[in-house]
Coordinates of C-alpha atoms in Angstrom, one line a residue:
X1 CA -33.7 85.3 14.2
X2 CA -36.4 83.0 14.8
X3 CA -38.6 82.7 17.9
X4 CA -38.7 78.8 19.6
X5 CA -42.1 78.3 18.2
X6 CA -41.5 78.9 15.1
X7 CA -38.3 76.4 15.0
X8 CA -39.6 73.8 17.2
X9 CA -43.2 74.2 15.0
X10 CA -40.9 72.9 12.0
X11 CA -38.1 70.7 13.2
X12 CA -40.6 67.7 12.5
X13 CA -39.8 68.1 9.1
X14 CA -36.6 66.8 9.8
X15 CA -38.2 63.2 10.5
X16 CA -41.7 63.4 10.8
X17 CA -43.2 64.6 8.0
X18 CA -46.3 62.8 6.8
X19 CA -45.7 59.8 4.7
X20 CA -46.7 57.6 1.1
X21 CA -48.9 55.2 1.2
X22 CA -47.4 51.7 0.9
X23 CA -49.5 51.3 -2.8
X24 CA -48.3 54.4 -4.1
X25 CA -44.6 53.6 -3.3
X26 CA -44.9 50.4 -4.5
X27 CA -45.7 51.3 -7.8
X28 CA -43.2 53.8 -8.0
X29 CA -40.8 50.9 -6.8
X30 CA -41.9 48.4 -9.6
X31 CA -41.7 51.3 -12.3
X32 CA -38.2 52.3 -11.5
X33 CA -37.2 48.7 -10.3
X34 CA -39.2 46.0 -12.3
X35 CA -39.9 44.4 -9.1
X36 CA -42.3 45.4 -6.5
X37 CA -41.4 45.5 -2.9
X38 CA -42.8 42.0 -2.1
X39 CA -40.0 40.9 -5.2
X40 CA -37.2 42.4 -3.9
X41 CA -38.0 41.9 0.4
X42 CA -38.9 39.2 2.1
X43 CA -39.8 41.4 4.6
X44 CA -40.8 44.7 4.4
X45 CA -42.0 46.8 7.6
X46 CA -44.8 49.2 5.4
X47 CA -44.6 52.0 8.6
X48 CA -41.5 53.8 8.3
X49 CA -39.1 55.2 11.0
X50 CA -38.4 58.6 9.8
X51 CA -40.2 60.5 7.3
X52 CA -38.4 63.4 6.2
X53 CA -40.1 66.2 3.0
X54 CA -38.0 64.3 0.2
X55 CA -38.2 60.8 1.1
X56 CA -39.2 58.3 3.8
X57 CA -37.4 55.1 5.4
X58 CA -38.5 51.8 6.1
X59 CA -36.8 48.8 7.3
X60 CA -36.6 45.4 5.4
X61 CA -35.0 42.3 4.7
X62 CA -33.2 41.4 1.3
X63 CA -34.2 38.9 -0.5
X64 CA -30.6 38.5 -2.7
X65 CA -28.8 38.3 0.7
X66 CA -31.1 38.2 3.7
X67 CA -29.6 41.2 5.5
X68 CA -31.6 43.3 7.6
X69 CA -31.6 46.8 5.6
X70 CA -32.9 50.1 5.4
X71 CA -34.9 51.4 2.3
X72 CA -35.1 55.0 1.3
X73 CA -38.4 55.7 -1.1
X74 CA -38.8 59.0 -2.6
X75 CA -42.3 60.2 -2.0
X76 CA -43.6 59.5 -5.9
X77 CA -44.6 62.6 -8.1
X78 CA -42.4 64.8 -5.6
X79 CA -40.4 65.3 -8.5
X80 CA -43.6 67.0 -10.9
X81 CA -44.1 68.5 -7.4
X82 CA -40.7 69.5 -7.1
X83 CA -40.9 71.8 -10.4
X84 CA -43.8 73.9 -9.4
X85 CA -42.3 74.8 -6.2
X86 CA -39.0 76.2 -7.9
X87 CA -40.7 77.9 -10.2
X88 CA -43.0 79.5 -7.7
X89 CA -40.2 80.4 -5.4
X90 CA -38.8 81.7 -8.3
X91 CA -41.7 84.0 -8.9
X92 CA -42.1 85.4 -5.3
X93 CA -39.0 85.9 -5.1
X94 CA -39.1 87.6 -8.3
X95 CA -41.9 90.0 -7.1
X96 CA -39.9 90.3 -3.7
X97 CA -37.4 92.2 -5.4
X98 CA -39.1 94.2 -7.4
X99 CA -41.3 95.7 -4.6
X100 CA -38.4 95.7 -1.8
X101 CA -35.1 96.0 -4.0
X102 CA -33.4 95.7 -0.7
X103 CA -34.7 92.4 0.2
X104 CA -32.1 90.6 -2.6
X105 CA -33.6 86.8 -2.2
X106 CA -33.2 85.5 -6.0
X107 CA -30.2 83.8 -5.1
X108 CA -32.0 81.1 -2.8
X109 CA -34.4 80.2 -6.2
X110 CA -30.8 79.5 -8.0
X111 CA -29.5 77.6 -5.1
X112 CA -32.7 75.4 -5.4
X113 CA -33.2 74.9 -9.0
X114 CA -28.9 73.6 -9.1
X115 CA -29.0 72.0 -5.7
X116 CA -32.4 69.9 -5.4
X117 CA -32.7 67.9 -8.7
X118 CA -29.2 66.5 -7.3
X119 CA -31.2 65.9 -3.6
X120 CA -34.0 63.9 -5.9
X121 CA -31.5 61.4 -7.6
X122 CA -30.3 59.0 -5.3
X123 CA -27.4 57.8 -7.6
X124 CA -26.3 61.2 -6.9
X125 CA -26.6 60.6 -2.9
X126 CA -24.6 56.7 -3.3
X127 CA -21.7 58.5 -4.9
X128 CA -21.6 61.1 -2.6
X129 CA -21.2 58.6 0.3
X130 CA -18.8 56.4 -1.3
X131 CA -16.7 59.5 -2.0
X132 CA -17.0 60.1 1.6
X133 CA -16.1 57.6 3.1
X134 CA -13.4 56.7 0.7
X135 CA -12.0 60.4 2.5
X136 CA -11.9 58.6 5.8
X137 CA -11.0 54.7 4.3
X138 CA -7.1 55.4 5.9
X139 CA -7.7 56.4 9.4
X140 CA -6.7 54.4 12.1
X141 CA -9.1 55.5 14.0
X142 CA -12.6 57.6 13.5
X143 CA -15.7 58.0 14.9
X144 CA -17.7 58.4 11.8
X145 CA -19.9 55.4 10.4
X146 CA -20.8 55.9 6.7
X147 CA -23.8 53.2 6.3
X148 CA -23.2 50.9 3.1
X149 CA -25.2 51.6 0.2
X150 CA -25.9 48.3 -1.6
X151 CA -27.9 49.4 -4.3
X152 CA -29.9 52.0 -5.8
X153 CA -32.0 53.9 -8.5
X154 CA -32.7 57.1 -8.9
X155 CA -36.2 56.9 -6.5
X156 CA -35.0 53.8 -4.7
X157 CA -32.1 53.0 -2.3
X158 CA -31.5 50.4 -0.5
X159 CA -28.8 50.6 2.6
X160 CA -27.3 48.8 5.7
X161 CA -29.5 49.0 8.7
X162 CA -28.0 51.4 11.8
X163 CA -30.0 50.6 15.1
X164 CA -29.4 53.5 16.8
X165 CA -31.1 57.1 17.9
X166 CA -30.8 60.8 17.3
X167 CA -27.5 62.3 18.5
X168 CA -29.0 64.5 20.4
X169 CA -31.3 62.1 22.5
X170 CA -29.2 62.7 25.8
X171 CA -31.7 59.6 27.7
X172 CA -30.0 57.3 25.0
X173 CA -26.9 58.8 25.9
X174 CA -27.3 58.1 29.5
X175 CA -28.3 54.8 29.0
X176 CA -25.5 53.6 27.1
X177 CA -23.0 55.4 29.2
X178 CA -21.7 58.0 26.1
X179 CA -19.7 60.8 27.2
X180 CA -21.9 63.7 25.7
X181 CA -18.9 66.1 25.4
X182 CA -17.0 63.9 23.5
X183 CA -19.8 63.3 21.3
X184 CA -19.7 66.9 20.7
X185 CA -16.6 67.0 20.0
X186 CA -15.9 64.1 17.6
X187 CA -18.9 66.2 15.5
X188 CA -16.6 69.1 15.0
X189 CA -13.8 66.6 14.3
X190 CA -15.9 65.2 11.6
X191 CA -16.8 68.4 10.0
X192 CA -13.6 70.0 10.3
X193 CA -11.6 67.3 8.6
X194 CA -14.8 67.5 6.2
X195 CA -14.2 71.5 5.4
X196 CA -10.4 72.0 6.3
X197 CA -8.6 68.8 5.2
X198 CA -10.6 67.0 2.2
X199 CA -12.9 70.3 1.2
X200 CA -15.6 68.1 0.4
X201 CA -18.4 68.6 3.3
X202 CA -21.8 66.9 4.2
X203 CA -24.0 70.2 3.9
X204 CA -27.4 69.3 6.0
X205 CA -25.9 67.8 9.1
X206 CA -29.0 68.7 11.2
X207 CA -30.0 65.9 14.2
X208 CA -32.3 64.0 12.3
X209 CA -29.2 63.1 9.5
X210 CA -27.1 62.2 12.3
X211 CA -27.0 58.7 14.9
X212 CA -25.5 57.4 17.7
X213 CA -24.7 54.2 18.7
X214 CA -22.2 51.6 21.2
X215 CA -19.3 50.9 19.1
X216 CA -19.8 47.6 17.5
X217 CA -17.1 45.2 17.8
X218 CA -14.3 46.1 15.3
X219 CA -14.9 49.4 15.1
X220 CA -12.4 52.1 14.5
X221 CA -13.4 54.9 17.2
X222 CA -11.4 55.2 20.0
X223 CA -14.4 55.5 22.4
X224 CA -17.5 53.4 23.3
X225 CA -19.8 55.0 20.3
X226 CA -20.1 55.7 16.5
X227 CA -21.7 58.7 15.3
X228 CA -23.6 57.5 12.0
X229 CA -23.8 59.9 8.8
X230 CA -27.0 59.9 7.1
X231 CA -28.5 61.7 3.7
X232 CA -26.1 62.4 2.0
X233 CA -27.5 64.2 -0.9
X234 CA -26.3 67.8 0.2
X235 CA -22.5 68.0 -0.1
X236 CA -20.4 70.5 -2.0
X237 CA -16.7 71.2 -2.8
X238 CA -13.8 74.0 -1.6
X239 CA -11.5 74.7 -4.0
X240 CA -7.7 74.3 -2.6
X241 CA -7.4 77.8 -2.2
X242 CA -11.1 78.7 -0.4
X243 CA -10.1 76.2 1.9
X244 CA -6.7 77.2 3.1
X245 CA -7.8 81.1 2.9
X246 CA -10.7 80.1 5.5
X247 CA -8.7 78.1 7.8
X248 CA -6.7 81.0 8.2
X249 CA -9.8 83.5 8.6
X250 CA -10.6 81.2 11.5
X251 CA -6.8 81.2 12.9
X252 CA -6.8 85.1 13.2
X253 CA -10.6 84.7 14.9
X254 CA -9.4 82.2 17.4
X255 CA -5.9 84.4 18.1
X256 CA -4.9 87.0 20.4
X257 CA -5.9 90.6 19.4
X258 CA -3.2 92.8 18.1
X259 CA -2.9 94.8 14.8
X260 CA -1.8 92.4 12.3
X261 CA -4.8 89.8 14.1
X262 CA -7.1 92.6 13.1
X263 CA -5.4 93.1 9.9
X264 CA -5.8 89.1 9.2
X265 CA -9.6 88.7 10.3
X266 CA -10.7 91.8 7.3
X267 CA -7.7 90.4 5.2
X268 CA -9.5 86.6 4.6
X269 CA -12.9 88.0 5.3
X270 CA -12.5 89.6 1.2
X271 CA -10.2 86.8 0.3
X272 CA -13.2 84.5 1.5
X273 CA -16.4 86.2 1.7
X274 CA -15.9 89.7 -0.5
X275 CA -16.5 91.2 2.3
X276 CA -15.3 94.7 2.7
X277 CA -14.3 97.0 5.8
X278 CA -18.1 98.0 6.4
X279 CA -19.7 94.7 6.1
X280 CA -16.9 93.2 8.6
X281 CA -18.6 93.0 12.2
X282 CA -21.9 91.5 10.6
X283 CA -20.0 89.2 8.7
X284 CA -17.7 88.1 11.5
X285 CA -21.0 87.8 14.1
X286 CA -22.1 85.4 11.5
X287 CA -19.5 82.9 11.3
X288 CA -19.2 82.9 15.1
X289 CA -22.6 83.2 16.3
X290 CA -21.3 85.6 18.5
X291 CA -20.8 89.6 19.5
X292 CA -18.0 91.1 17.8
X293 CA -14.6 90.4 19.2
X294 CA -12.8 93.4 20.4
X295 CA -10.0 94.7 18.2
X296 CA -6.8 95.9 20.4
X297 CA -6.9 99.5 20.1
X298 CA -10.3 99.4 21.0
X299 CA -10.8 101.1 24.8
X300 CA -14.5 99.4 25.5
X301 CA -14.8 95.9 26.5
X302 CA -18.5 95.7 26.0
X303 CA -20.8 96.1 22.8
X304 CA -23.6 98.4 22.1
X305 CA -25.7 95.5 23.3
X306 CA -23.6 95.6 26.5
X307 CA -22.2 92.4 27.1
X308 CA -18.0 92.1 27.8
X309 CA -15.9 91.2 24.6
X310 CA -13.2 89.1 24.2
X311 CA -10.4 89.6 22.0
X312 CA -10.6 86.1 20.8
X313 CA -12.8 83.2 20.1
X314 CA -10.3 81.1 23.1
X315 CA -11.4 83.6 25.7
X316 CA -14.9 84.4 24.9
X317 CA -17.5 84.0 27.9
X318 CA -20.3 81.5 27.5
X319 CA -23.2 82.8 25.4
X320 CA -26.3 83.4 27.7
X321 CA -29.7 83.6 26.6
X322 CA -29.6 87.4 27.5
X323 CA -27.1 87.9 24.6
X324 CA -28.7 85.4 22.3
X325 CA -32.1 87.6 22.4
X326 CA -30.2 90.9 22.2
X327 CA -28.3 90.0 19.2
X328 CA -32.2 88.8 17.9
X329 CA -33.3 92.2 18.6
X330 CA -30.8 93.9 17.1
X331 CA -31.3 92.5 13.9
X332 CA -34.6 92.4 13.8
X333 CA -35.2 96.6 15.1
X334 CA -31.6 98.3 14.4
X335 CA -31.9 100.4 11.5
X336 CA -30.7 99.3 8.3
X337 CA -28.7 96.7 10.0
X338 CA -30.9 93.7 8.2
X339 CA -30.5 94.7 5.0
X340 CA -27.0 94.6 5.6
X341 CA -27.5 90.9 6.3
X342 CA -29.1 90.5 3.5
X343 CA -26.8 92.2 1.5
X344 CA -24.0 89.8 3.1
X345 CA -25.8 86.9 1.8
X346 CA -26.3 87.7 -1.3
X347 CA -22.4 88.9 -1.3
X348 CA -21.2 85.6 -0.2
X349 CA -19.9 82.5 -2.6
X350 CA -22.1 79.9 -2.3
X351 CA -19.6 77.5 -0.9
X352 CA -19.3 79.9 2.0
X353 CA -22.9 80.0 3.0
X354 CA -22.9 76.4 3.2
X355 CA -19.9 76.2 5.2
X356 CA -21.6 79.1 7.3
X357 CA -24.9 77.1 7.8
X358 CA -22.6 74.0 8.7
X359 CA -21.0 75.9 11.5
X360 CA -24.4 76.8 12.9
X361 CA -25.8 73.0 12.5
X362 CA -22.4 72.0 14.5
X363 CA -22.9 75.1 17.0
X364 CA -26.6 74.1 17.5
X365 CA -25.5 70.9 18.2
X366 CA -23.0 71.5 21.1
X367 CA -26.1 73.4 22.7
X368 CA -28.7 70.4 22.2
X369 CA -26.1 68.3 24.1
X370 CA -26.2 70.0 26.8
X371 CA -22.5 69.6 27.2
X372 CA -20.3 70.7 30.5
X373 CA -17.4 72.1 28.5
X374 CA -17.0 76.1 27.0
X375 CA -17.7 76.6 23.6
X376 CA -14.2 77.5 23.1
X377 CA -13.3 73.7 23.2
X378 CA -15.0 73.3 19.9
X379 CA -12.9 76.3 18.4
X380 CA -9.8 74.6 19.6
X381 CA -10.4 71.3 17.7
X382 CA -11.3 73.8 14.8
X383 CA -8.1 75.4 15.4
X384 CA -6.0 72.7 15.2
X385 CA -7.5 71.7 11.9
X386 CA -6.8 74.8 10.4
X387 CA -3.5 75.0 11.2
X388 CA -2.7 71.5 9.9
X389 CA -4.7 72.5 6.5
X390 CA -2.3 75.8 7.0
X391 CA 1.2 73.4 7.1
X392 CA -0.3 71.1 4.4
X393 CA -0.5 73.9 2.2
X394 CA 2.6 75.6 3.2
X395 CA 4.7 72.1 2.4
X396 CA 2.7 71.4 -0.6
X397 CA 4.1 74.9 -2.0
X398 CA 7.6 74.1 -0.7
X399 CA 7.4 70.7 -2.6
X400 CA 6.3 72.2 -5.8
X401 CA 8.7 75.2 -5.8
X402 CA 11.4 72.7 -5.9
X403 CA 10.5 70.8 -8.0
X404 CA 10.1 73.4 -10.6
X405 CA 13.1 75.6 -9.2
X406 CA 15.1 73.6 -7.8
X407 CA 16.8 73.5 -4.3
X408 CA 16.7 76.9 -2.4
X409 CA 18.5 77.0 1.5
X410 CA 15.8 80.1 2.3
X411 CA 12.6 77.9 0.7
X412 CA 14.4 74.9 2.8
X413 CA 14.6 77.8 6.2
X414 CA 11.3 78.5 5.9
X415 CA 9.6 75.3 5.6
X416 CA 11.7 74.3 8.5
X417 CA 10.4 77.4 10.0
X418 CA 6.9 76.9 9.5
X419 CA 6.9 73.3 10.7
X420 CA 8.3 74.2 14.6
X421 CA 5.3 76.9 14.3
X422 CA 3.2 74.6 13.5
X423 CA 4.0 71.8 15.9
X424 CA 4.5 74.9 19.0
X425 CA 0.9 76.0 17.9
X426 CA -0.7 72.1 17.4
X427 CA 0.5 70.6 20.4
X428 CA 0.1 73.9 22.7
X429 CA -3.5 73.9 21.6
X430 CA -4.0 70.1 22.6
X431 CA -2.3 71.4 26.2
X432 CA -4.9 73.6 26.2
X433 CA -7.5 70.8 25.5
X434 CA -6.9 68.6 28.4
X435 CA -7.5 71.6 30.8
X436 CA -10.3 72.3 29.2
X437 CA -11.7 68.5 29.7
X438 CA -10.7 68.6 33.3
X439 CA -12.8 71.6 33.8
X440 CA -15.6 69.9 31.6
X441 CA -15.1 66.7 33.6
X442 CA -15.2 68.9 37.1
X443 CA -18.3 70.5 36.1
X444 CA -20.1 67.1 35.2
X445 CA -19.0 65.7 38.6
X446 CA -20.4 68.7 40.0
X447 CA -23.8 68.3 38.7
X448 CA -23.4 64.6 39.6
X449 CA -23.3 65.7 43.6
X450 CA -25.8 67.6 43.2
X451 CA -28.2 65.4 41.8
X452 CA -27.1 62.6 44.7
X453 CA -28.1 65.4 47.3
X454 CA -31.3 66.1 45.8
X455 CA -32.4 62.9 44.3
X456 CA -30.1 59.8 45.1
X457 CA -28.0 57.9 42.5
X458 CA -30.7 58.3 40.1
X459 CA -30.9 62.1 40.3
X460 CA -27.2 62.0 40.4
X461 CA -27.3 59.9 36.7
X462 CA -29.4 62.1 35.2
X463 CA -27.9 65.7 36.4
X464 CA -24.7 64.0 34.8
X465 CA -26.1 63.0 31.4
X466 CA -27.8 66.6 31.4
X467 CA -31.5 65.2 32.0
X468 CA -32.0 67.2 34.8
X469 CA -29.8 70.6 34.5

């Protein structure tokens, strides 16, 4: 809904807001610590390499152990600071309201007031990553990198140092030879185990939380890079049963149309979101980013915006621009149809408006990249997520019924049942996949020739790693 100046105007405040001085944040250090910096470092770099709106980063040497680290600072007095913003949001928000009662904003002052005392305590950040990564302690193999935290107070936190750069920073992409698809695609592996499998999920993954680097030696990933989790003060639960009744919202959006597809997607949409019959196609243009999907009655293949629709998520054309700005538009000048999006977000749990912003981050993020493949190869790794959180679930219930039942041959049947769909749908999807990358891979090569014909090897490099596209 927002123009490119507007967004690129604030995406500094991601990492480049403007910082403490080093004498005010070493007072705040000594008063929460006991020690100042020049105590607890032996060196300390006072000109730090990200500054974000809560806190800023500088990088330093322990004294205990003599490991090169990172400290996070809070800016000092942002929590008085803190206080007088909520309650001023609260206020306009107020007065919002009352002179445009179809403007409903009041929730966003109670989503600040619960979620950013948590975002000011950095005991509350150390936990979450421990818990996090303790999700992924058993694979074999991941991508993810959870930096250790090694201490910290509430103000102060002091981490393991990750040389690396933005995720999104396709020249140090090119440069180290990392497959931006894949990249891409480990990020919605990342976040769909986060959402479908553990239902505990980082809630600000924008590019300036996020870094790549070459795999060190040891690491688990499978491929020649670890993507780094930063911040993690922003997370939230899903209850069991929010969890499994999303992954199938997303099975029915990623299936072939057909009545009881169409009777699925509205189905989970109240089960998930409350959302009823009316509030349907703006709910479901929401958690796609897209036009709505056609339904199979339907006899038009194009929207009232007039682009082609797709009966599912799998065979939906790539977005253009020209869509993009006509979906804009259409919020923006169709009657009524933007306080129906407000009314949808107001409607919606709080869990699911995260999960929703999450899905846009992730969305935004396959764009920034740059990458050669469709955007259906990100809803097939989501896909086969949600149908193992589907199975989970399905055996969990078999395994409880008998145990307070007893044996049953038709429980037994349809567990059985379920599995062989389960495996037909998994492994078809990862069928599917591989075509998908040799497409991907053809289109890279593609660009690749024609950067050699306009520009040599160099041009050819760069038209590969999306530098020159």
């Amino acid at each position: 809904m927002l123009p490119y100046e507007w967004t690129s105007t604030m995406r500094p405040l991601q990492d480049q807001c403007t910082p403490s001085s080093y004498e005010a944040l070493d007072a705040m250090v000594l008063h929460d610590t006991g020690k100042s910096i020049e105590e607890l470092f032996v060196e300390f770099d006072p000109n730090p390499i990200g500054v974000a709106s809560l806190a800023q980063v500088h990088i330093g040497r322990d004294r205990e152990t003599g490991k090169k680290v990172a400290i996070k600072l809070q800016h000092p007095h942002l929590e008085e600071f803190a206080e007088i913003d909520m309650a001023t949001a609260t206020w306009c928000l107020a007065w919002i309201k009352r002179l445009f009662p179809e403007f409903e904003f009041t929730w966003l002052g109670e989503e600040m007031r619960q979620n950013l005392p948590l975002e000011l305590d950095f005991r509350h950040e150390a936990g979450n990553a421990a818990r996090a990564t303790a999700d992924f302690a058993n694979h074999r193999y991941t991508t993810l990198y959870i930096p250790k935290v090694y201490r910290s107070t509430k103000r102060v936190m002091t981490m393991e140092f990750i040389e690396g750069a933005r995720v999104d920073d396709l020249e140090y992409l090119q440069h180290y030879r990392i497959d931006r698809n894949r990249v891409s695609q480990e990020l919605s592996r990342i976040f769909s185990e986060m959402v479908y499998l553990n239902g505990f999920f980082h809630a600000d993954p924008h590019p300036g939380n996020l870094l790549i680097r070459p795999a060190p030696p040891n690491s688990r990933s499978p491929y020649n890079f670890e993507i780094c989790l930063l911040d993690h003060g922003l997370y939230f639960d899903i209850d069991d049963e929010l969890r499994v009744n999303y992954a199938h919202l997303w099975l029915s959006l990623i299936a072939p149309p057909s009545a009881q597809t169409h009777a699925n997607r509205r189905k989970y949409a109240q089960l998930v979101g409350k959302i009823d019959p009316e509030m349907y196609p703006v709910f479901e243009s929401a958690i796609t980013g897209r036009a709505n999907l056609k339904a199979l009655e339907e006899q038009s293949d194009t929207t009232s915006l007039g682009f082609k629709r797709s009966g599912s998520l799998l065979d939906a054309l790539p977005q253009s621009e020209e869509e993009i700005d006509a979906i804009r538009r259409a919020v923006l000048q169709r009657e009524g149809l933007i306080e129906m999006v407000f009314e949808l977000l107001r409607r919606m749990p709080r869990r699911v408006l995260m999960i929703l912003k999450l899905n846009d981050l992730t969305r935004n993020l396959d764009t920034s990249l740059k990458t050669t493949h469709t955007q259906a190869r990100i809803f097939t790794i989501v896909a086969r997520y949600c149908s193992l959180a589907v199975w989970i679930d399905q055996r969990n219930r078999f395994f409880s019924e008998l145990r307070r039942s007893g044996p049953s041959l038709s429980a037994f049947y349809n567990l059985v049942s379920s599995w062989i769909s389960f495996h037909t749908y998994y492994d078809g999807l990862r069928m599917l996949e591989i075509g998908m990358d040799i497409n991907a891979r053809i289109r890279m090569t593609s660009a690749w020739l024609r950067g050699l014909w306009a520009n040599g090897f160099v041009g050819a490099e760069r038209a590969a790693a999306g530098l020159d596209m």
